[in-house]
Amino acid sequence: MPSDATPDPYADPLAFGQRMQILRTRRGLTRDQLGGLVGRTGDWVKKVETGRQQAPRLEDALQIAEALRVRDLSELTGHPGHLPLFTGPGHARLPAVKAAVDALPFTVTGEAPPGEHLAARLARAWSARHQAPNHREIIGTLLPELIRDAQLSVRQADTAADRRAAHAALAEVYSLSQFFIAYQPDAALLWRVAERGLIAAQESEDPHALGVAAWLAAQAHRDSGPAHFDAADAVNLGTLRHLEPLLPDASHEVTAIIGALTFEAGYTAARRKETGVAWRYWDKANEIAKRLPADYYHPVTSFSRAIMGAHAVTVAVELHAGGESVRQAAAADAFTIQSRPRRARHRIEEARGYQLDGQPDVALATLEKAHEAAPETIRYNGYAKMIILEETEAKSPARRQRAAELAVKLGILAA
């Protein structure tokens, strides 16, 4: 290795701080930028890196790993063992949701509500998920009772048909739970819910419930890092093989979940930098979207004709194609996306594209639109935080000020 090359943090046993410095340098972050991402100062980062500060606690290590886009905690600690690291700030409602999930079903008491009543509550919860700017707060409030009542419905079902319907509702509750738990600091809870959702969906024998559960499980695998891409494909493509024969006569809901799963396969391919495969799956998903009415919008995945433009931006960004990302962003109309958090996520993907294309001012303006659409979405998004903190050290005073103001809104810099 040349003497001026960046050392390999895995070649020899290194201290936590040394690994952190190497990985930070590879990401192109200053100490102040990394400190801002994890709620610390640049001086604190320097002390950890130089060994004057002891290695941080696990909670802080997880935040550092997320900021550095490290997929495996052993890259920082040097110890074997994988942890999914897409974590964000723990929501105040998380302990109550966790308690409801952790409660043994046979200890849950009470009378199950009528199936129609539970379905109506779920519909209202999904509406809040897509329309409320503080959707995590609302969903976190609703979930504990929804989990309890859905479990009671399964236990108290009188007939096989009622039991299958109850399992479908329970699978839907677990799907809603995953939207709340994702990117929060409890990976084990997320996996517990994902697995229970898949089991409940299989027990329901409902193709739509199974498709939604598999869609979420595939995302959980993919977001755990490259070592889990094969597992994401196994869940995703296996479910597609099961559902695709239903497509000619499928309902809008089943058609949409098949389309959503098809795009997810392309998303994973884009993460692998498999350009041709990624765009082929996008094309296939786009053809499925054309089967749906122009105004149809899937209540869970947001799959629709309108979403395909946003999906194209995502593929281009994951392929690190800045010019193509901007071209796709110009072609996509974010205002046709009905879901506020999905619209915010699209704006974040657009911002990533503009940043890749060397247009940081447009990237910041786009992130401001994401914040307007759904503040809780951007607050949990590591890519958005990375762009903002990078621009707080821009040469342009106006851009630094704009980025700092947005960082304060997100709570990643003090006012």
PDB file of N, CA and C in Angstrom, residues 307 309-311 313-314 317 325-326 328-337 339-355 359-375 377-378 381 383-385 387-388 406:
ATOM      1  N   ILE A 307     -46.824   7.574  -8.764  1.00  0.00           N
ATOM      2  CA  ILE A 307     -45.605   7.340  -7.999  1.00  0.00           C
ATOM      3  C   ILE A 307     -44.444   6.913  -8.881  1.00  0.00           C
ATOM      4  N   GLY A 309     -42.955   8.243 -11.376  1.00  0.00           N
ATOM      5  CA  GLY A 309     -41.947   9.281 -11.595  1.00  0.00           C
ATOM      6  C   GLY A 309     -40.999   9.397 -10.414  1.00  0.00           C
ATOM      7  N   ALA A 310     -41.562   9.341  -9.210  1.00  0.00           N
ATOM      8  CA  ALA A 310     -40.735   9.374  -8.008  1.00  0.00           C
ATOM      9  C   ALA A 310     -39.843   8.141  -7.940  1.00  0.00           C
ATOM     10  N   HIS A 311     -40.377   6.987  -8.316  1.00  0.00           N
ATOM     11  CA  HIS A 311     -39.567   5.763  -8.320  1.00  0.00           C
ATOM     12  C   HIS A 311     -38.399   5.873  -9.297  1.00  0.00           C
ATOM     13  N   VAL A 313     -36.769   8.586 -10.045  1.00  0.00           N
ATOM     14  CA  VAL A 313     -35.754   9.407  -9.369  1.00  0.00           C
ATOM     15  C   VAL A 313     -34.955   8.554  -8.391  1.00  0.00           C
ATOM     16  N   THR A 314     -35.650   7.710  -7.641  1.00  0.00           N
ATOM     17  CA  THR A 314     -34.979   6.854  -6.664  1.00  0.00           C
ATOM     18  C   THR A 314     -33.962   5.933  -7.336  1.00  0.00           C
ATOM     19  N   VAL A 317     -30.921   7.965  -8.445  1.00  0.00           N
ATOM     20  CA  VAL A 317     -30.103   8.396  -7.311  1.00  0.00           C
ATOM     21  C   VAL A 317     -29.299   7.233  -6.751  1.00  0.00           C
ATOM     22  N   SER A 325     -30.712  11.701 -12.480  1.00  0.00           N
ATOM     23  CA  SER A 325     -31.579  11.997 -11.335  1.00  0.00           C
ATOM     24  C   SER A 325     -32.307  13.315 -11.536  1.00  0.00           C
ATOM     25  N   VAL A 326     -31.574  14.325 -11.989  1.00  0.00           N
ATOM     26  CA  VAL A 326     -32.171  15.644 -12.199  1.00  0.00           C
ATOM     27  C   VAL A 326     -33.172  15.596 -13.351  1.00  0.00           C
ATOM     28  N   GLN A 328     -34.942  13.002 -14.294  1.00  0.00           N
ATOM     29  CA  GLN A 328     -36.135  12.319 -13.808  1.00  0.00           C
ATOM     30  C   GLN A 328     -36.921  13.188 -12.828  1.00  0.00           C
ATOM     31  N   ALA A 329     -36.202  13.976 -12.021  1.00  0.00           N
ATOM     32  CA  ALA A 329     -36.881  14.873 -11.083  1.00  0.00           C
ATOM     33  C   ALA A 329     -37.705  15.914 -11.828  1.00  0.00           C
ATOM     34  N   ALA A 330     -37.158  16.406 -12.938  1.00  0.00           N
ATOM     35  CA  ALA A 330     -37.890  17.395 -13.735  1.00  0.00           C
ATOM     36  C   ALA A 330     -39.138  16.786 -14.360  1.00  0.00           C
ATOM     37  N   ALA A 331     -39.070  15.493 -14.679  1.00  0.00           N
ATOM     38  CA  ALA A 331     -40.213  14.823 -15.308  1.00  0.00           C
ATOM     39  C   ALA A 331     -41.286  14.424 -14.305  1.00  0.00           C
ATOM     40  N   ALA A 332     -40.883  14.237 -13.040  1.00  0.00           N
ATOM     41  CA  ALA A 332     -41.829  13.789 -12.009  1.00  0.00           C
ATOM     42  C   ALA A 332     -42.565  14.982 -11.419  1.00  0.00           C
ATOM     43  N   ASP A 333     -43.817  14.773 -11.078  1.00  0.00           N
ATOM     44  CA  ASP A 333     -44.630  15.824 -10.462  1.00  0.00           C
ATOM     45  C   ASP A 333     -44.915  15.417  -9.025  1.00  0.00           C
ATOM     46  N   ALA A 334     -44.174  15.999  -8.066  1.00  0.00           N
ATOM     47  CA  ALA A 334     -44.322  15.594  -6.667  1.00  0.00           C
ATOM     48  C   ALA A 334     -45.707  15.900  -6.124  1.00  0.00           C
ATOM     49  N   PHE A 335     -46.357  16.885  -6.690  1.00  0.00           N
ATOM     50  CA  PHE A 335     -47.643  17.293  -6.117  1.00  0.00           C
ATOM     51  C   PHE A 335     -48.765  16.321  -6.461  1.00  0.00           C
ATOM     52  N   THR A 336     -48.497  15.353  -7.342  1.00  0.00           N
ATOM     53  CA  THR A 336     -49.505  14.331  -7.596  1.00  0.00           C
ATOM     54  C   THR A 336     -49.407  13.197  -6.574  1.00  0.00           C
ATOM     55  N   ILE A 337     -48.392  13.211  -5.709  1.00  0.00           N
ATOM     56  CA  ILE A 337     -48.232  12.195  -4.683  1.00  0.00           C
ATOM     57  C   ILE A 337     -49.090  12.587  -3.486  1.00  0.00           C
ATOM     58  N   SER A 339     -49.633  11.128  -0.524  1.00  0.00           N
ATOM     59  CA  SER A 339     -49.111  10.905   0.822  1.00  0.00           C
ATOM     60  C   SER A 339     -48.061  11.949   1.179  1.00  0.00           C
ATOM     61  N   ARG A 340     -48.263  12.633   2.313  1.00  0.00           N
ATOM     62  CA  ARG A 340     -47.294  13.662   2.730  1.00  0.00           C
ATOM     63  C   ARG A 340     -45.915  13.070   3.018  1.00  0.00           C
ATOM     64  N   PRO A 341     -45.804  11.983   3.800  1.00  0.00           N
ATOM     65  CA  PRO A 341     -44.463  11.434   4.029  1.00  0.00           C
ATOM     66  C   PRO A 341     -43.827  10.895   2.759  1.00  0.00           C
ATOM     67  N   ARG A 342     -44.639  10.311   1.874  1.00  0.00           N
ATOM     68  CA  ARG A 342     -44.056   9.814   0.613  1.00  0.00           C
ATOM     69  C   ARG A 342     -43.630  10.974  -0.269  1.00  0.00           C
ATOM     70  N   ARG A 343     -44.396  12.059  -0.232  1.00  0.00           N
ATOM     71  CA  ARG A 343     -44.016  13.245  -0.996  1.00  0.00           C
ATOM     72  C   ARG A 343     -42.730  13.851  -0.440  1.00  0.00           C
ATOM     73  N   ALA A 344     -42.606  13.852   0.902  1.00  0.00           N
ATOM     74  CA  ALA A 344     -41.376  14.359   1.521  1.00  0.00           C
ATOM     75  C   ALA A 344     -40.188  13.490   1.148  1.00  0.00           C
ATOM     76  N   ARG A 345     -40.398  12.175   1.173  1.00  0.00           N
ATOM     77  CA  ARG A 345     -39.297  11.285   0.797  1.00  0.00           C
ATOM     78  C   ARG A 345     -38.877  11.526  -0.646  1.00  0.00           C
ATOM     79  N   HIS A 346     -39.851  11.754  -1.519  1.00  0.00           N
ATOM     80  CA  HIS A 346     -39.517  12.045  -2.920  1.00  0.00           C
ATOM     81  C   HIS A 346     -38.689  13.315  -3.014  1.00  0.00           C
ATOM     82  N   ARG A 347     -39.068  14.337  -2.248  1.00  0.00           N
ATOM     83  CA  ARG A 347     -38.288  15.571  -2.262  1.00  0.00           C
ATOM     84  C   ARG A 347     -36.855  15.325  -1.792  1.00  0.00           C
ATOM     85  N   ILE A 348     -36.692  14.454  -0.794  1.00  0.00           N
ATOM     86  CA  ILE A 348     -35.343  14.128  -0.316  1.00  0.00           C
ATOM     87  C   ILE A 348     -34.547  13.432  -1.407  1.00  0.00           C
ATOM     88  N   GLU A 349     -35.190  12.503  -2.130  1.00  0.00           N
ATOM     89  CA  GLU A 349     -34.510  11.823  -3.227  1.00  0.00           C
ATOM     90  C   GLU A 349     -34.129  12.827  -4.320  1.00  0.00           C
ATOM     91  N   GLU A 350     -35.018  13.761  -4.588  1.00  0.00           N
ATOM     92  CA  GLU A 350     -34.688  14.812  -5.557  1.00  0.00           C
ATOM     93  C   GLU A 350     -33.479  15.615  -5.073  1.00  0.00           C
ATOM     94  N   ALA A 351     -33.466  15.957  -3.792  1.00  0.00           N
ATOM     95  CA  ALA A 351     -32.344  16.718  -3.244  1.00  0.00           C
ATOM     96  C   ALA A 351     -31.029  15.964  -3.389  1.00  0.00           C
ATOM     97  N   ARG A 352     -31.074  14.650  -3.154  1.00  0.00           N
ATOM     98  CA  ARG A 352     -29.869  13.834  -3.345  1.00  0.00           C
ATOM     99  C   ARG A 352     -29.402  13.926  -4.798  1.00  0.00           C
ATOM    100  N   GLY A 353     -30.353  13.901  -5.727  1.00  0.00           N
ATOM    101  CA  GLY A 353     -29.997  14.009  -7.134  1.00  0.00           C
ATOM    102  C   GLY A 353     -29.353  15.339  -7.456  1.00  0.00           C
ATOM    103  N   TYR A 354     -29.933  16.422  -6.947  1.00  0.00           N
ATOM    104  CA  TYR A 354     -29.357  17.745  -7.196  1.00  0.00           C
ATOM    105  C   TYR A 354     -27.968  17.875  -6.567  1.00  0.00           C
ATOM    106  N   GLN A 355     -27.780  17.284  -5.396  1.00  0.00           N
ATOM    107  CA  GLN A 355     -26.474  17.317  -4.758  1.00  0.00           C
ATOM    108  C   GLN A 355     -25.456  16.539  -5.593  1.00  0.00           C
ATOM    109  N   GLN A 359     -25.650  20.817  -7.647  1.00  0.00           N
ATOM    110  CA  GLN A 359     -26.573  21.946  -7.491  1.00  0.00           C
ATOM    111  C   GLN A 359     -27.023  22.036  -6.026  1.00  0.00           C
ATOM    112  N   PRO A 360     -26.115  22.392  -5.119  1.00  0.00           N
ATOM    113  CA  PRO A 360     -26.449  22.376  -3.687  1.00  0.00           C
ATOM    114  C   PRO A 360     -27.543  23.357  -3.289  1.00  0.00           C
ATOM    115  N   ASP A 361     -27.632  24.507  -3.967  1.00  0.00           N
ATOM    116  CA  ASP A 361     -28.684  25.466  -3.611  1.00  0.00           C
ATOM    117  C   ASP A 361     -30.064  24.887  -3.909  1.00  0.00           C
ATOM    118  N   VAL A 362     -30.189  24.207  -5.050  1.00  0.00           N
ATOM    119  CA  VAL A 362     -31.459  23.579  -5.397  1.00  0.00           C
ATOM    120  C   VAL A 362     -31.744  22.429  -4.439  1.00  0.00           C
ATOM    121  N   ALA A 363     -30.686  21.706  -4.045  1.00  0.00           N
ATOM    122  CA  ALA A 363     -30.865  20.599  -3.099  1.00  0.00           C
ATOM    123  C   ALA A 363     -31.441  21.113  -1.783  1.00  0.00           C
ATOM    124  N   LEU A 364     -30.909  22.222  -1.275  1.00  0.00           N
ATOM    125  CA  LEU A 364     -31.420  22.774  -0.013  1.00  0.00           C
ATOM    126  C   LEU A 364     -32.854  23.260  -0.162  1.00  0.00           C
ATOM    127  N   ALA A 365     -33.149  23.905  -1.274  1.00  0.00           N
ATOM    128  CA  ALA A 365     -34.523  24.377  -1.505  1.00  0.00           C
ATOM    129  C   ALA A 365     -35.491  23.196  -1.549  1.00  0.00           C
ATOM    130  N   THR A 366     -35.050  22.089  -2.119  1.00  0.00           N
ATOM    131  CA  THR A 366     -35.887  20.904  -2.207  1.00  0.00           C
ATOM    132  C   THR A 366     -36.086  20.268  -0.838  1.00  0.00           C
ATOM    133  N   LEU A 367     -35.049  20.290  -0.004  1.00  0.00           N
ATOM    134  CA  LEU A 367     -35.180  19.762   1.358  1.00  0.00           C
ATOM    135  C   LEU A 367     -36.121  20.630   2.194  1.00  0.00           C
ATOM    136  N   GLU A 368     -36.150  21.926   1.934  1.00  0.00           N
ATOM    137  CA  GLU A 368     -37.113  22.792   2.621  1.00  0.00           C
ATOM    138  C   GLU A 368     -38.542  22.389   2.257  1.00  0.00           C
ATOM    139  N   LYS A 369     -38.758  22.009   1.009  1.00  0.00           N
ATOM    140  CA  LYS A 369     -40.082  21.540   0.605  1.00  0.00           C
ATOM    141  C   LYS A 369     -40.417  20.218   1.289  1.00  0.00           C
ATOM    142  N   ALA A 370     -39.402  19.366   1.459  1.00  0.00           N
ATOM    143  CA  ALA A 370     -39.625  18.107   2.176  1.00  0.00           C
ATOM    144  C   ALA A 370     -40.045  18.376   3.613  1.00  0.00           C
ATOM    145  N   HIS A 371     -39.426  19.349   4.239  1.00  0.00           N
ATOM    146  CA  HIS A 371     -39.768  19.695   5.616  1.00  0.00           C
ATOM    147  C   HIS A 371     -41.188  20.237   5.703  1.00  0.00           C
ATOM    148  N   GLU A 372     -41.583  21.017   4.723  1.00  0.00           N
ATOM    149  CA  GLU A 372     -42.952  21.542   4.704  1.00  0.00           C
ATOM    150  C   GLU A 372     -43.969  20.413   4.567  1.00  0.00           C
ATOM    151  N   ALA A 373     -43.638  19.418   3.776  1.00  0.00           N
ATOM    152  CA  ALA A 373     -44.587  18.319   3.532  1.00  0.00           C
ATOM    153  C   ALA A 373     -44.742  17.437   4.755  1.00  0.00           C
ATOM    154  N   ALA A 374     -43.629  17.039   5.390  1.00  0.00           N
ATOM    155  CA  ALA A 374     -43.691  16.106   6.523  1.00  0.00           C
ATOM    156  C   ALA A 374     -42.419  16.241   7.357  1.00  0.00           C
ATOM    157  N   PRO A 375     -42.431  17.111   8.368  1.00  0.00           N
ATOM    158  CA  PRO A 375     -41.229  17.322   9.182  1.00  0.00           C
ATOM    159  C   PRO A 375     -40.690  16.042   9.810  1.00  0.00           C
ATOM    160  N   THR A 377     -40.694  13.070   8.614  1.00  0.00           N
ATOM    161  CA  THR A 377     -40.013  12.227   7.625  1.00  0.00           C
ATOM    162  C   THR A 377     -38.571  12.671   7.438  1.00  0.00           C
ATOM    163  N   ILE A 378     -38.338  13.941   7.242  1.00  0.00           N
ATOM    164  CA  ILE A 378     -36.982  14.421   7.002  1.00  0.00           C
ATOM    165  C   ILE A 378     -36.132  14.315   8.266  1.00  0.00           C
ATOM    166  N   ASN A 381     -34.364  11.006   8.291  1.00  0.00           N
ATOM    167  CA  ASN A 381     -33.664  10.622   7.072  1.00  0.00           C
ATOM    168  C   ASN A 381     -32.202  11.043   7.125  1.00  0.00           C
ATOM    169  N   TYR A 383     -29.819  10.764   4.847  1.00  0.00           N
ATOM    170  CA  TYR A 383     -29.317  11.446   3.656  1.00  0.00           C
ATOM    171  C   TYR A 383     -29.608  12.939   3.716  1.00  0.00           C
ATOM    172  N   ALA A 384     -30.808  13.290   4.158  1.00  0.00           N
ATOM    173  CA  ALA A 384     -31.162  14.702   4.258  1.00  0.00           C
ATOM    174  C   ALA A 384     -30.257  15.419   5.259  1.00  0.00           C
ATOM    175  N   LYS A 385     -30.061  14.794   6.413  1.00  0.00           N
ATOM    176  CA  LYS A 385     -29.204  15.408   7.430  1.00  0.00           C
ATOM    177  C   LYS A 385     -27.777  15.576   6.927  1.00  0.00           C
ATOM    178  N   ILE A 387     -26.725  16.049   3.800  1.00  0.00           N
ATOM    179  CA  ILE A 387     -26.656  17.172   2.861  1.00  0.00           C
ATOM    180  C   ILE A 387     -26.684  18.494   3.609  1.00  0.00           C
ATOM    181  N   ILE A 388     -27.597  18.595   4.569  1.00  0.00           N
ATOM    182  CA  ILE A 388     -27.751  19.851   5.299  1.00  0.00           C
ATOM    183  C   ILE A 388     -26.474  20.202   6.054  1.00  0.00           C
ATOM    184  N   LEU A 406     -32.152  25.324   8.420  1.00  0.00           N
ATOM    185  CA  LEU A 406     -32.847  24.055   8.246  1.00  0.00           C
ATOM    186  C   LEU A 406     -32.357  23.035   9.273  1.00  0.00           C
TER     187      LEU A 406
END
